[in-house]
Coordinates of C-alpha atoms in Angstrom, one line a residue:
M434 CA -85.0 107.0 -21.0
A435 CA -85.3 107.3 -24.7
G436 CA -89.3 106.4 -26.3
R437 CA -91.4 107.6 -28.0
A438 CA -92.7 111.4 -27.1
D439 CA -96.6 110.5 -27.4
S440 CA -97.4 114.3 -26.8
T441 CA -94.6 116.6 -25.7
V442 CA -93.9 120.2 -26.0
L443 CA -90.4 121.6 -26.4
A444 CA -90.4 125.2 -25.2
G445 CA -87.9 128.0 -25.0
A446 CA -85.6 126.9 -27.6
R447 CA -84.2 129.4 -30.7
V448 CA -86.5 127.3 -33.4
V449 CA -85.1 127.2 -36.7
L450 CA -87.8 127.2 -39.6
P451 CA -88.2 127.9 -43.2
T452 CA -89.4 131.2 -42.1
G453 CA -86.9 132.3 -39.8
T454 CA -85.6 131.5 -36.2
V455 CA -88.6 132.1 -33.4
E456 CA -86.9 133.0 -30.4
N457 CA -88.2 131.1 -27.5
G458 CA -89.6 128.8 -29.6
R459 CA -92.0 125.7 -29.4
V460 CA -92.1 122.6 -30.9
I461 CA -95.2 119.7 -30.0
V462 CA -94.3 116.4 -30.9
E463 CA -98.1 114.0 -31.5
G464 CA -96.9 110.4 -32.0
T465 CA -94.6 110.6 -34.4
R466 CA -95.1 114.0 -36.2
I467 CA -95.2 117.7 -35.4
A468 CA -98.3 119.6 -34.1
G469 CA -100.1 122.3 -34.5
S470 CA -101.6 122.4 -30.9
A471 CA -100.9 120.7 -27.5
A472 CA -103.3 118.1 -25.9
E473 CA -104.1 120.0 -22.9
G474 CA -101.8 119.4 -20.0
A475 CA -99.0 117.5 -22.3
P476 CA -95.7 117.0 -20.5
T477 CA -93.0 120.4 -21.0
I478 CA -89.5 119.9 -21.8
D479 CA -87.2 123.1 -21.6
L480 CA -84.8 124.1 -23.9
S481 CA -84.0 127.6 -22.9
G482 CA -80.7 128.4 -24.0
H483 CA -80.4 125.5 -26.6
W484 CA -81.6 125.5 -30.9
V485 CA -83.6 123.0 -32.3
V486 CA -83.9 122.6 -36.0
P487 CA -84.9 120.2 -38.5
G488 CA -83.1 116.4 -38.9
F489 CA -80.5 116.1 -40.8
V490 CA -80.6 114.5 -44.7
D491 CA -77.5 112.6 -46.1
M492 CA -77.6 112.0 -49.8
H493 CA -74.2 110.8 -50.4
N494 CA -73.1 108.5 -47.3
H495 CA -71.4 104.8 -47.9
G496 CA -71.4 103.7 -44.2
G497 CA -70.5 104.4 -40.5
G498 CA -70.1 102.5 -37.1
G499 CA -67.0 100.2 -38.6
A500 CA -70.5 99.1 -41.4
S501 CA -69.9 99.5 -44.8
F502 CA -73.3 100.8 -46.8
T503 CA -71.6 98.8 -50.1
S504 CA -71.1 95.5 -48.1
G505 CA -72.2 94.4 -45.4
T506 CA -74.7 92.8 -43.9
V507 CA -78.4 93.9 -42.9
D508 CA -77.7 93.8 -39.7
E509 CA -74.2 96.4 -40.6
V510 CA -75.8 98.5 -42.5
L511 CA -78.5 99.1 -40.1
T512 CA -75.6 99.8 -37.5
G513 CA -73.7 102.7 -40.0
I514 CA -77.5 104.1 -40.2
R515 CA -77.4 104.2 -36.3
T516 CA -74.2 105.6 -36.1
H517 CA -75.1 108.8 -38.4
R518 CA -78.2 109.2 -36.2
E519 CA -77.1 109.4 -33.2
H520 CA -75.1 112.2 -35.1
G521 CA -78.3 114.0 -36.3
T522 CA -79.0 112.1 -39.8
T523 CA -82.9 111.3 -39.4
T524 CA -83.0 110.6 -43.1
L525 CA -80.1 108.9 -44.9
V526 CA -79.4 107.8 -48.6
A527 CA -77.1 104.5 -49.2
S528 CA -74.4 105.4 -51.2
T529 CA -72.3 102.0 -53.0
V530 CA -68.9 102.7 -54.6
T531 CA -67.2 100.9 -58.2
G532 CA -68.3 97.4 -58.1
E533 CA -68.8 94.3 -60.5
M534 CA -72.8 94.8 -62.2
D535 CA -73.6 91.6 -61.2
F536 CA -72.3 92.2 -57.1
L537 CA -73.7 96.5 -57.5
A538 CA -77.4 94.9 -59.2
H539 CA -77.7 92.4 -55.7
R540 CA -76.5 94.7 -54.2
A541 CA -79.6 96.9 -55.0
G542 CA -81.5 93.9 -54.1
V543 CA -80.3 94.1 -50.4
L544 CA -80.1 98.4 -49.8
S545 CA -84.2 98.5 -51.5
E546 CA -85.5 96.6 -48.4
L547 CA -84.1 98.7 -46.5
V548 CA -86.1 101.8 -48.0
E549 CA -89.1 100.3 -48.1
Q550 CA -89.3 98.9 -44.6
G551 CA -88.4 103.2 -44.1
D552 CA -84.8 102.3 -42.8
L553 CA -83.1 104.4 -46.0
A554 CA -84.1 107.2 -48.2
G555 CA -83.0 105.5 -51.4
I556 CA -80.1 104.6 -53.0
H557 CA -77.2 106.3 -55.1
F558 CA -74.9 104.6 -57.3
E559 CA -71.7 106.2 -57.4
G560 CA -69.7 104.7 -59.5
P561 CA -68.4 102.5 -62.2
F562 CA -69.8 105.0 -64.5
I563 CA -67.3 107.9 -63.7
S564 CA -63.4 108.7 -65.3
P565 CA -60.8 106.4 -64.8
C566 CA -58.8 110.7 -64.9
R567 CA -61.0 111.4 -61.7
K568 CA -61.6 108.2 -59.9
G569 CA -60.3 109.0 -56.3
A570 CA -61.5 106.0 -54.3
H571 CA -62.9 103.8 -56.7
S572 CA -61.2 100.6 -58.5
E573 CA -59.9 101.1 -62.2
D574 CA -60.7 97.4 -63.3
L575 CA -63.8 98.5 -62.5
L576 CA -64.9 101.5 -64.8
R577 CA -67.1 101.6 -67.1
H578 CA -68.7 104.4 -69.8
P579 CA -72.3 105.0 -68.4
D580 CA -74.4 102.6 -71.2
P581 CA -78.1 103.6 -70.8
A582 CA -79.3 99.9 -71.0
E583 CA -76.6 99.2 -67.6
V584 CA -77.8 101.9 -65.6
R585 CA -81.2 100.4 -66.6
K586 CA -80.5 97.5 -64.9
L587 CA -79.0 99.0 -61.9
M588 CA -82.8 101.0 -61.7
D589 CA -84.8 97.8 -61.8
A590 CA -82.5 96.3 -59.7
A591 CA -83.2 98.7 -56.7
R592 CA -86.9 98.4 -57.1
G593 CA -87.6 102.0 -57.3
T594 CA -85.9 103.2 -54.9
A595 CA -82.1 104.6 -56.9
K596 CA -82.6 108.7 -56.1
M597 CA -78.9 109.3 -57.7
F598 CA -76.6 108.0 -60.0
T599 CA -73.1 109.8 -59.9
L600 CA -71.5 110.0 -63.7
A601 CA -68.7 111.5 -65.6
T602 CA -71.3 112.9 -68.3
E603 CA -68.4 112.8 -70.9
L604 CA -68.2 109.5 -71.2
P605 CA -69.5 107.9 -74.0
G606 CA -73.4 107.1 -73.2
G607 CA -73.2 109.0 -70.8
I608 CA -75.5 112.0 -72.1
D609 CA -77.8 109.4 -73.0
S610 CA -77.9 107.6 -69.8
V611 CA -79.0 111.4 -68.1
R612 CA -81.8 111.6 -70.0
L613 CA -83.1 108.2 -69.2
L614 CA -82.6 109.1 -65.7
A615 CA -84.2 112.0 -65.7
E616 CA -87.2 110.2 -67.7
H617 CA -87.8 107.9 -64.6
G618 CA -86.8 111.3 -61.7
V619 CA -83.8 109.6 -60.7
I620 CA -81.4 112.6 -59.5
A621 CA -78.7 112.6 -62.8
A622 CA -75.6 114.0 -60.3
I623 CA -72.3 115.1 -62.5
G624 CA -68.7 114.0 -60.6
H625 CA -65.5 111.6 -60.6
T626 CA -65.8 113.9 -64.1
D627 CA -63.1 114.9 -66.2
A628 CA -66.0 117.0 -68.1
T629 CA -64.6 120.4 -70.0
Y630 CA -66.9 123.7 -68.9
E631 CA -68.8 123.0 -72.6
Q632 CA -69.5 119.2 -72.2
T633 CA -71.0 120.3 -68.3
V634 CA -73.4 122.7 -69.5
E635 CA -74.6 120.0 -72.3
A636 CA -75.0 117.4 -69.5
I637 CA -76.9 119.7 -66.8
D638 CA -79.3 120.3 -69.9
A639 CA -79.8 117.2 -70.2
G640 CA -81.3 117.0 -67.6
A641 CA -78.5 116.3 -64.5
T642 CA -79.2 118.6 -61.4
V643 CA -76.3 118.0 -58.6
A644 CA -73.2 118.3 -58.5
T645 CA -70.9 114.9 -56.7
H646 CA -68.9 116.6 -53.8
L647 CA -68.0 120.0 -55.4
F648 CA -64.2 120.7 -56.0
N649 CA -63.0 116.9 -55.7
A650 CA -62.8 114.1 -58.0
M651 CA -62.9 117.2 -61.2
P652 CA -60.6 119.4 -63.3
P653 CA -60.1 122.7 -60.7
L654 CA -61.4 125.8 -62.5
A655 CA -58.4 127.9 -64.5
H656 CA -59.2 131.4 -65.7
R657 CA -58.7 130.0 -69.5
E658 CA -60.1 126.1 -69.5
P659 CA -63.2 126.9 -66.4
G660 CA -64.1 122.8 -66.9
P661 CA -67.3 122.1 -64.6
I662 CA -66.9 123.9 -61.3
A663 CA -67.6 127.0 -63.5
A664 CA -70.4 125.2 -65.1
L665 CA -72.0 124.0 -62.2
L666 CA -72.0 126.6 -59.5
E667 CA -73.5 128.9 -62.5
D668 CA -76.4 127.2 -63.0
E669 CA -79.3 127.4 -61.4
R670 CA -80.8 124.1 -62.5
I671 CA -77.6 122.9 -59.8
T672 CA -77.1 121.9 -56.6
V673 CA -73.9 121.1 -55.3
E674 CA -72.5 119.2 -52.5
L675 CA -70.3 119.7 -50.3
I676 CA -67.9 118.1 -47.7
N677 CA -67.6 120.3 -44.7
D678 CA -64.7 118.4 -42.7
G679 CA -61.6 120.4 -42.9
T680 CA -59.6 118.3 -45.3
H681 CA -61.9 117.7 -48.7
L682 CA -62.3 121.8 -48.4
H683 CA -60.1 124.6 -47.9
P684 CA -62.9 127.0 -46.0
A685 CA -62.1 129.9 -48.6
A686 CA -63.2 126.9 -51.2
L687 CA -66.6 126.5 -49.2
E688 CA -67.2 129.8 -48.9
L689 CA -66.9 130.4 -52.9
A690 CA -69.4 127.9 -53.2
Y691 CA -72.1 129.7 -51.2
H692 CA -71.5 132.6 -51.8
H693 CA -71.9 131.7 -56.1
A694 CA -74.5 129.4 -55.3
G695 CA -76.3 130.4 -52.4
A696 CA -77.3 128.9 -49.5
H697 CA -80.8 127.6 -51.4
R698 CA -78.3 125.2 -53.7
V699 CA -76.4 123.5 -51.7
A700 CA -76.2 120.1 -50.1
L701 CA -74.0 119.5 -47.2
I702 CA -73.4 115.7 -47.0
T703 CA -71.0 113.3 -45.5
D704 CA -69.5 111.6 -47.8
A705 CA -68.5 109.3 -44.9
M706 CA -66.8 105.7 -45.0
D707 CA -66.5 103.2 -42.4
A708 CA -65.1 104.6 -40.3
A709 CA -67.2 107.6 -39.7
G710 CA -67.9 107.8 -35.8
F711 CA -65.7 104.5 -35.4
G712 CA -61.9 105.8 -35.4
D713 CA -58.9 105.2 -36.8
G714 CA -57.8 101.8 -38.3
L715 CA -57.9 99.7 -41.3
Y716 CA -61.0 99.3 -44.0
Q717 CA -62.1 98.2 -47.1
L718 CA -63.8 100.5 -49.5
G719 CA -64.8 98.5 -52.1
P720 CA -62.2 95.9 -53.2
L721 CA -59.8 98.9 -52.0
A722 CA -57.8 98.9 -49.0
V723 CA -57.6 102.2 -47.0
E724 CA -56.6 103.5 -43.9
V725 CA -57.3 106.1 -41.5
K726 CA -55.1 108.0 -39.6
D727 CA -56.0 111.1 -37.3
G728 CA -59.2 110.5 -38.7
V729 CA -58.9 111.0 -42.1
A730 CA -58.9 108.3 -44.7
R731 CA -57.1 107.3 -47.5
L732 CA -56.3 104.6 -50.1
V733 CA -53.4 102.3 -48.5
E734 CA -52.2 102.5 -52.6
G735 CA -51.7 106.0 -54.5
N736 CA -52.8 107.6 -51.1
S737 CA -56.0 109.1 -52.3
I738 CA -58.4 110.6 -49.9
A739 CA -60.9 107.8 -49.7
G740 CA -64.6 109.6 -48.8
S741 CA -64.7 111.1 -45.0
T742 CA -65.2 110.3 -41.4
L743 CA -67.4 113.2 -41.3
T744 CA -70.8 112.7 -40.1
L745 CA -73.3 115.5 -39.9
D746 CA -73.4 117.2 -36.9
T747 CA -69.7 118.0 -36.8
A748 CA -70.0 119.6 -40.3
F749 CA -73.2 121.8 -39.2
H750 CA -70.8 122.7 -36.5
R751 CA -67.9 123.5 -38.6
A752 CA -70.4 125.5 -40.6
V753 CA -71.3 128.0 -38.6
T754 CA -68.5 128.6 -36.3
I755 CA -65.4 128.2 -38.2
D756 CA -66.9 129.4 -41.9
R757 CA -69.7 132.1 -39.9
I758 CA -71.8 130.7 -42.5
P759 CA -75.4 131.8 -41.3
V760 CA -78.0 129.3 -38.7
G761 CA -80.5 129.9 -40.9
D762 CA -78.4 128.7 -44.6
V763 CA -76.6 125.9 -43.4
V764 CA -80.2 123.9 -41.7
Q765 CA -81.2 124.8 -46.0
S766 CA -78.5 123.4 -46.6
I767 CA -78.3 120.0 -44.5
S768 CA -82.1 119.6 -44.2
A769 CA -83.9 121.1 -46.7
N770 CA -82.1 121.0 -49.4
P771 CA -81.6 117.7 -50.0
A772 CA -85.1 116.6 -48.6
R773 CA -86.1 118.5 -51.6
L774 CA -84.4 117.1 -53.8
L775 CA -84.7 113.2 -53.1
G776 CA -88.3 114.4 -53.3
V777 CA -89.2 114.2 -49.5
Y778 CA -89.5 117.3 -48.3
D779 CA -93.4 116.8 -47.6
R780 CA -92.3 114.8 -44.8
V781 CA -88.5 116.4 -43.6
G782 CA -86.7 118.6 -44.2
S783 CA -88.5 121.4 -41.5
L784 CA -89.6 121.7 -38.2
E785 CA -94.0 121.9 -39.7
P786 CA -97.1 120.4 -38.2
G787 CA -97.6 117.2 -40.3
K788 CA -93.9 116.6 -41.2
D789 CA -92.3 114.1 -39.2
A790 CA -91.1 115.0 -36.0
D791 CA -87.2 114.8 -37.3
L792 CA -85.5 117.0 -35.4
V793 CA -82.2 117.9 -33.4
V794 CA -81.1 119.4 -30.7
L795 CA -78.3 121.8 -30.4
D796 CA -76.6 123.5 -27.4
A797 CA -76.0 126.9 -27.4
D798 CA -71.7 126.8 -28.9
F799 CA -73.2 124.7 -31.7
G800 CA -73.0 120.9 -29.9
L801 CA -75.2 117.9 -30.0
K802 CA -77.2 117.7 -27.7
G803 CA -80.3 115.4 -29.0
V804 CA -82.1 113.8 -31.6
M805 CA -85.6 112.8 -32.3
R806 CA -86.8 110.7 -35.2
K807 CA -90.4 110.4 -35.4
G808 CA -91.6 111.0 -32.0
E809 CA -88.5 108.9 -30.8
W810 CA -85.3 110.0 -29.3
I811 CA -82.6 108.4 -30.6
K812 CA -80.9 110.4 -28.3
E813 CA -82.5 112.4 -25.5
P814 CA -80.9 115.7 -24.0
Q815 CA -79.9 115.7 -20.8
I816 CA -80.9 119.0 -19.8
G817 CA -79.9 121.1 -16.0

């Protein structure tokens, strides 16, 4: 029966810590946090043959469970959050899509309340400050240049909960907007961009620190025009988002990013939309109609990929079993790195005493078996 584990020892699993994997390890939960020692007589759950890893941290997510973070009611947003929690994402940032400025400001107000009460870790504005040449599933009629005054309007509407803006930094006002965001401790992410290599370097020097879904919605890597991909991969100041759903990226592209940037600079994300954890059918992504067929979301008009139906347990499983990335590297990419970027690594992102008891239990084949958030089982492992 799901509930809070006031004092519990999870024993016998392979436990992935920042220092490496501990065989036959123990994680001690006291109330909502991880403890360094167990109370006498604390109940023990035998997780032999399983893995225990930190709860996943998704810094780019538009919805799930049939609910949209961009347009849903508070209850619908909570449904989306709950859906992703059931798939191991214990910390989640809500991403918007391009819309009218007043509408986005209103949504920021709605979502900020959920941040303040601890359901979300922040807000990510993806659009409207992006390139019409690389708009993807964004309404071209609503795109605009990244005017610092308008960026500031959305920051103010979010009441300190804005964590990231995706910008086409080559557009007028782009560099000044990057500087504004950096000055206020908000992540400036380069994405949906048609920038050259040189323009991308300029944005990084101005303070940009993230590549929004690297490879997607940007010029491809070419030998005489390396474009943004080369600049983003080569610079140690940049963390690259990757959507590992088997649709957005060829496995060789994922391998290239891991090899060139290193696991310490990769953040695995979902870029999920409403259909994640829900199923095929017709949906809305902002003002645009989306059809999900065989788990792939595409615009009804134009056929562009429209986010994903990915959950992070699937991204983890693919990374380890298909892409053959070491488990410790995947944990770094799916938990620690995004937690650091979001400024919450003191509380989440690793299994260390004093941090929130946010963890995921996986079986020997890396299938999801259990999810705990702040000491409470969201999905209790059925062992034996």
